[in-house]
Short mmCIF file of the C-alpha atoms (twelve columns), coordinates in Angstrom:
data_MODEL
# 
_entry.id   MODEL 
# 
loop_
_atom_site.group_PDB 
_atom_site.id 
_atom_site.type_symbol 
_atom_site.label_atom_id 
_atom_site.label_alt_id 
_atom_site.label_comp_id 
_atom_site.label_asym_id 
_atom_site.label_seq_id 
_atom_site.Cartn_x 
_atom_site.Cartn_y 
_atom_site.Cartn_z 
_atom_site.pdbx_PDB_model_num 
ATOM 1   C CA . MET A 1   92.493  85.628  81.217  1 
ATOM 2   C CA . SER A 2   88.932  86.308  82.404  1 
ATOM 3   C CA . THR A 3   86.711  88.673  80.500  1 
ATOM 4   C CA . ILE A 4   87.483  92.372  80.964  1 
ATOM 5   C CA . THR A 5   84.532  94.685  81.489  1 
ATOM 6   C CA . TYR A 6   84.941  98.404  80.837  1 
ATOM 7   C CA . GLN A 7   82.541  100.815 82.446  1 
ATOM 8   C CA . LYS A 8   82.122  104.391 83.475  1 
ATOM 9   C CA . LEU A 9   82.610  104.530 87.240  1 
ATOM 10  C CA . CYS A 10  80.454  106.441 89.690  1 
ATOM 11  C CA . LYS A 11  81.042  107.230 93.369  1 
ATOM 12  C CA . ASN A 12  79.426  103.981 94.399  1 
ATOM 13  C CA . HIS A 13  82.181  102.060 92.561  1 
ATOM 14  C CA . LEU A 14  84.912  104.132 94.178  1 
ATOM 15  C CA . HIS A 15  84.880  102.838 97.779  1 
ATOM 16  C CA . ASP A 16  88.055  103.126 99.864  1 
ATOM 17  C CA . GLU A 17  89.194  99.553  99.150  1 
ATOM 18  C CA . VAL A 18  88.664  99.538  95.372  1 
ATOM 19  C CA . LEU A 19  92.396  99.760  94.620  1 
ATOM 20  C CA . ASP A 20  93.610  97.513  97.436  1 
ATOM 21  C CA . LYS A 21  94.535  94.728  94.959  1 
ATOM 22  C CA . PHE A 22  95.831  97.160  92.318  1 
ATOM 23  C CA . ASN A 23  99.474  96.603  91.569  1 
ATOM 24  C CA . ARG A 24  101.035 99.929  90.631  1 
ATOM 25  C CA . TYR A 25  104.587 98.774  90.231  1 
ATOM 26  C CA . GLN A 26  106.990 100.073 87.621  1 
ATOM 27  C CA . LYS A 27  110.729 99.721  87.448  1 
ATOM 28  C CA . VAL A 28  111.959 102.659 85.420  1 
ATOM 29  C CA . SER A 29  115.401 102.792 83.870  1 
ATOM 30  C CA . ARG A 30  115.303 105.860 81.617  1 
ATOM 31  C CA . CYS A 31  113.347 109.066 81.473  1 
ATOM 32  C CA . TRP A 32  112.914 111.860 78.953  1 
ATOM 33  C CA . ARG A 33  114.418 115.203 80.022  1 
ATOM 34  C CA . LYS A 34  114.663 118.497 78.232  1 
ATOM 35  C CA . GLN A 35  118.263 119.556 77.599  1 
ATOM 36  C CA . ASN A 36  119.078 122.521 75.407  1 
ATOM 37  C CA . ASP A 37  115.492 122.684 74.239  1 
ATOM 38  C CA . GLU A 38  115.513 119.086 73.037  1 
ATOM 39  C CA . TRP A 39  114.070 115.920 74.624  1 
ATOM 40  C CA . VAL A 40  116.724 113.302 75.368  1 
ATOM 41  C CA . LEU A 41  116.577 109.952 77.166  1 
ATOM 42  C CA . ILE A 42  118.686 109.808 80.298  1 
ATOM 43  C CA . ASP A 43  119.462 107.061 82.761  1 
ATOM 44  C CA . HIS A 44  117.204 107.758 85.748  1 
ATOM 45  C CA . PRO A 45  116.429 104.465 87.546  1 
ATOM 46  C CA . TYR A 46  113.752 104.334 90.176  1 
ATOM 47  C CA . ILE A 47  110.799 102.232 91.241  1 
ATOM 48  C CA . GLU A 48  107.230 103.427 91.405  1 
ATOM 49  C CA . ASP A 49  105.255 101.285 93.864  1 
ATOM 50  C CA . TRP A 50  102.016 102.421 95.544  1 
ATOM 51  C CA . ASP A 51  101.441 101.529 99.151  1 
ATOM 52  C CA . LEU A 52  97.948  101.300 100.719 1 
ATOM 53  C CA . GLU A 53  97.983  104.975 101.746 1 
ATOM 54  C CA . LYS A 54  98.842  106.076 98.224  1 
ATOM 55  C CA . LYS A 55  96.049  103.833 96.819  1 
ATOM 56  C CA . ARG A 56  93.520  105.398 99.205  1 
ATOM 57  C CA . ASN A 57  94.655  108.890 98.145  1 
ATOM 58  C CA . ILE A 58  94.200  107.958 94.516  1 
ATOM 59  C CA . VAL A 59  90.634  106.722 95.246  1 
ATOM 60  C CA . SER A 60  89.938  110.145 96.851  1 
ATOM 61  C CA . GLU A 61  91.269  111.868 93.757  1 
ATOM 62  C CA . LEU A 62  88.999  109.758 91.534  1 
ATOM 63  C CA . VAL A 63  85.967  110.536 93.729  1 
ATOM 64  C CA . ASN A 64  86.842  114.229 93.593  1 
ATOM 65  C CA . CYS A 65  87.013  114.006 89.791  1 
ATOM 66  C CA . VAL A 66  83.507  112.448 89.626  1 
ATOM 67  C CA . ASN A 67  82.207  115.029 92.178  1 
ATOM 68  C CA . ASN A 68  83.449  117.798 89.822  1 
ATOM 69  C CA . ASN A 69  81.723  116.340 86.735  1 
ATOM 70  C CA . GLY A 70  84.856  114.615 85.437  1 
ATOM 71  C CA . VAL A 71  84.721  111.116 83.971  1 
ATOM 72  C CA . VAL A 72  86.379  107.931 85.314  1 
ATOM 73  C CA . TYR A 73  86.484  104.706 83.397  1 
ATOM 74  C CA . GLY A 74  87.509  101.381 84.855  1 
ATOM 75  C CA . ALA A 75  88.660  98.029  83.487  1 
ATOM 76  C CA . ILE A 76  87.340  95.241  85.687  1 
ATOM 77  C CA . ILE A 77  88.065  91.527  85.933  1 
ATOM 78  C CA . ASP A 78  86.255  89.323  88.450  1 
ATOM 79  C CA . ASN A 79  84.969  92.393  90.357  1 
ATOM 80  C CA . THR A 80  88.551  93.773  90.642  1 
ATOM 81  C CA . LEU A 81  89.589  97.128  89.236  1 
ATOM 82  C CA . ILE A 82  92.659  96.443  87.113  1 
ATOM 83  C CA . GLY A 83  92.852  99.720  85.209  1 
ATOM 84  C CA . PHE A 84  91.408  103.215 85.150  1 
ATOM 85  C CA . SER A 85  91.464  106.532 83.312  1 
ATOM 86  C CA . CYS A 86  90.185  109.850 84.534  1 
ATOM 87  C CA . ILE A 87  89.536  113.131 82.763  1 
ATOM 88  C CA . SER A 88  88.710  116.538 84.290  1 
ATOM 89  C CA . ALA A 89  85.677  118.529 83.215  1 
ATOM 90  C CA . ASP A 90  87.489  121.821 83.649  1 
ATOM 91  C CA . PHE A 91  88.213  123.408 80.185  1 
ATOM 92  C CA . PHE A 92  91.332  125.519 79.739  1 
ATOM 93  C CA . GLY A 93  93.553  126.999 77.049  1 
ATOM 94  C CA . LYS A 94  93.260  130.183 75.047  1 
ATOM 95  C CA . ASN A 95  90.328  128.709 73.115  1 
ATOM 96  C CA . ASN A 96  88.975  126.749 76.098  1 
ATOM 97  C CA . GLU A 97  89.393  123.483 74.117  1 
ATOM 98  C CA . TYR A 98  91.556  121.334 76.425  1 
ATOM 99  C CA . LEU A 99  90.507  118.857 79.110  1 
ATOM 100 C CA . GLU A 100 93.240  117.274 81.270  1 
ATOM 101 C CA . LEU A 101 93.800  113.569 81.519  1 
ATOM 102 C CA . LEU A 102 94.244  113.382 85.298  1 
ATOM 103 C CA . MET A 103 95.169  109.704 85.576  1 
ATOM 104 C CA . MET A 104 95.742  106.625 83.481  1 
ATOM 105 C CA . GLN A 105 96.888  103.421 85.122  1 
ATOM 106 C CA . VAL A 106 96.834  99.682  84.452  1 
ATOM 107 C CA . SER A 107 97.818  97.145  87.089  1 
ATOM 108 C CA . THR A 108 101.275 95.791  86.379  1 
ATOM 109 C CA . GLU A 109 100.293 92.210  85.546  1 
ATOM 110 C CA . TYR A 110 97.695  93.374  82.976  1 
ATOM 111 C CA . ARG A 111 99.950  95.774  81.002  1 
ATOM 112 C CA . ASN A 112 100.658 95.252  77.295  1 
ATOM 113 C CA . LYS A 113 97.305  93.578  76.690  1 
ATOM 114 C CA . GLY A 114 95.492  96.546  75.078  1 
ATOM 115 C CA . ILE A 115 93.742  97.604  78.280  1 
ATOM 116 C CA . GLY A 116 95.361  101.018 78.456  1 
ATOM 117 C CA . LYS A 117 94.544  101.710 74.817  1 
ATOM 118 C CA . GLN A 118 90.878  100.808 75.391  1 
ATOM 119 C CA . LEU A 119 90.709  102.980 78.520  1 
ATOM 120 C CA . PHE A 120 92.341  105.881 76.563  1 
ATOM 121 C CA . LYS A 121 89.770  105.446 73.764  1 
ATOM 122 C CA . LEU A 122 86.900  105.563 76.218  1 
ATOM 123 C CA . ILE A 123 88.172  108.640 77.958  1 
ATOM 124 C CA . ALA A 124 88.831  110.308 74.606  1 
ATOM 125 C CA . ASP A 125 85.234  109.607 73.563  1 
ATOM 126 C CA . SER A 126 84.044  111.166 76.844  1 
ATOM 127 C CA . ALA A 127 86.203  114.222 76.295  1 
ATOM 128 C CA . ARG A 128 84.737  114.666 72.829  1 
ATOM 129 C CA . GLN A 129 81.154  114.304 74.190  1 
ATOM 130 C CA . LEU A 130 81.981  116.980 76.795  1 
ATOM 131 C CA . GLY A 131 82.966  119.304 73.932  1 
ATOM 132 C CA . ALA A 132 86.757  119.140 74.093  1 
ATOM 133 C CA . LYS A 133 88.948  119.431 71.037  1 
ATOM 134 C CA . LYS A 134 92.068  118.157 72.725  1 
ATOM 135 C CA . ILE A 135 93.171  116.129 75.714  1 
ATOM 136 C CA . TYR A 136 96.043  117.591 77.705  1 
ATOM 137 C CA . ILE A 137 98.513  115.035 79.091  1 
ATOM 138 C CA . SER A 138 101.242 115.750 81.545  1 
ATOM 139 C CA . ALA A 139 102.925 112.418 80.779  1 
ATOM 140 C CA . SER A 140 103.454 110.840 84.117  1 
ATOM 141 C CA . ALA A 141 105.970 108.791 85.932  1 
ATOM 142 C CA . HIS A 142 108.438 111.654 85.510  1 
ATOM 143 C CA . SER A 143 108.324 111.094 81.722  1 
ATOM 144 C CA . SER A 144 109.548 107.528 81.857  1 
ATOM 145 C CA . GLU A 145 110.427 105.969 78.579  1 
ATOM 146 C CA . GLU A 146 107.530 103.481 78.894  1 
ATOM 147 C CA . SER A 147 104.875 106.162 79.604  1 
ATOM 148 C CA . GLN A 148 106.021 108.288 76.711  1 
ATOM 149 C CA . ALA A 149 105.975 105.324 74.383  1 
ATOM 150 C CA . PHE A 150 102.352 104.526 75.329  1 
ATOM 151 C CA . TYR A 151 101.074 108.086 74.781  1 
ATOM 152 C CA . ARG A 152 102.931 108.386 71.464  1 
ATOM 153 C CA . ALA A 153 101.565 104.993 70.354  1 
ATOM 154 C CA . VAL A 154 97.961  106.212 70.879  1 
ATOM 155 C CA . GLY A 155 98.656  109.332 68.808  1 
ATOM 156 C CA . SER A 156 99.655  111.953 71.347  1 
ATOM 157 C CA . VAL A 157 102.128 114.664 70.350  1 
ATOM 158 C CA . ASP A 158 103.951 117.463 72.131  1 
ATOM 159 C CA . ALA A 159 101.469 120.014 73.407  1 
ATOM 160 C CA . VAL A 160 100.976 123.073 71.207  1 
ATOM 161 C CA . GLU A 161 99.837  125.133 74.156  1 
ATOM 162 C CA . ILE A 162 101.569 124.506 77.472  1 
ATOM 163 C CA . ASN A 163 99.461  124.792 80.645  1 
ATOM 164 C CA . GLN A 164 101.988 126.599 82.827  1 
ATOM 165 C CA . VAL A 165 100.295 125.652 86.099  1 
ATOM 166 C CA . ILE A 166 100.450 121.946 85.235  1 
ATOM 167 C CA . ALA A 167 103.998 122.228 83.904  1 
ATOM 168 C CA . ARG A 168 105.206 123.980 87.055  1 
ATOM 169 C CA . ASN A 169 103.598 121.270 89.227  1 
ATOM 170 C CA . GLU A 170 105.191 118.496 87.114  1 
ATOM 171 C CA . PRO A 171 108.490 120.004 85.948  1 
ATOM 172 C CA . PHE A 172 109.897 116.712 84.588  1 
ATOM 173 C CA . ASP A 173 106.814 115.629 82.750  1 
ATOM 174 C CA . CYS A 174 106.481 115.933 79.009  1 
ATOM 175 C CA . GLN A 175 103.505 118.126 78.245  1 
ATOM 176 C CA . MET A 176 101.502 116.409 75.481  1 
ATOM 177 C CA . GLU A 177 98.158  116.622 73.779  1 
ATOM 178 C CA . TYR A 178 95.842  114.316 71.906  1 
ATOM 179 C CA . VAL A 179 93.723  115.871 69.172  1 
ATOM 180 C CA . LEU A 180 90.144  114.563 69.232  1 
# 
């Protein structure tokens, strides 16, 4: 594998085609769901696969994050973006101590190589520098078993304080936090 470069991305990096080669494919078999106030794994097979339109929408969201003083980090091999993480700069919570992890993705063929962990570390360092005490994570992919395993492996736990707006928008996602 070629050398991976990690860098903070600015608007110049986030041109429309930056994700054209990104492979957001995930075959999910099981997801976490809350039943009787407990999280249980259920069979819920589906495939997550971004088309070009979805990739362009994601680029727009990343640009919007940067425009609003958020932080985006990228993992790059041979001038190709193979992973990214994005955190908002909008504080929330009763003590105004949370920042939201908006996105965290690694191209399928590069998963399980430590790239996601490094991107998470970089975004956590940025959140700390911005003054956050916690990162809020609405664990994505409808709380797939794999996504949950990743966030738990990096030290995330169930959120102490639930952001009701986020939870309503993502009703199947596990609401988690990472203490900085």
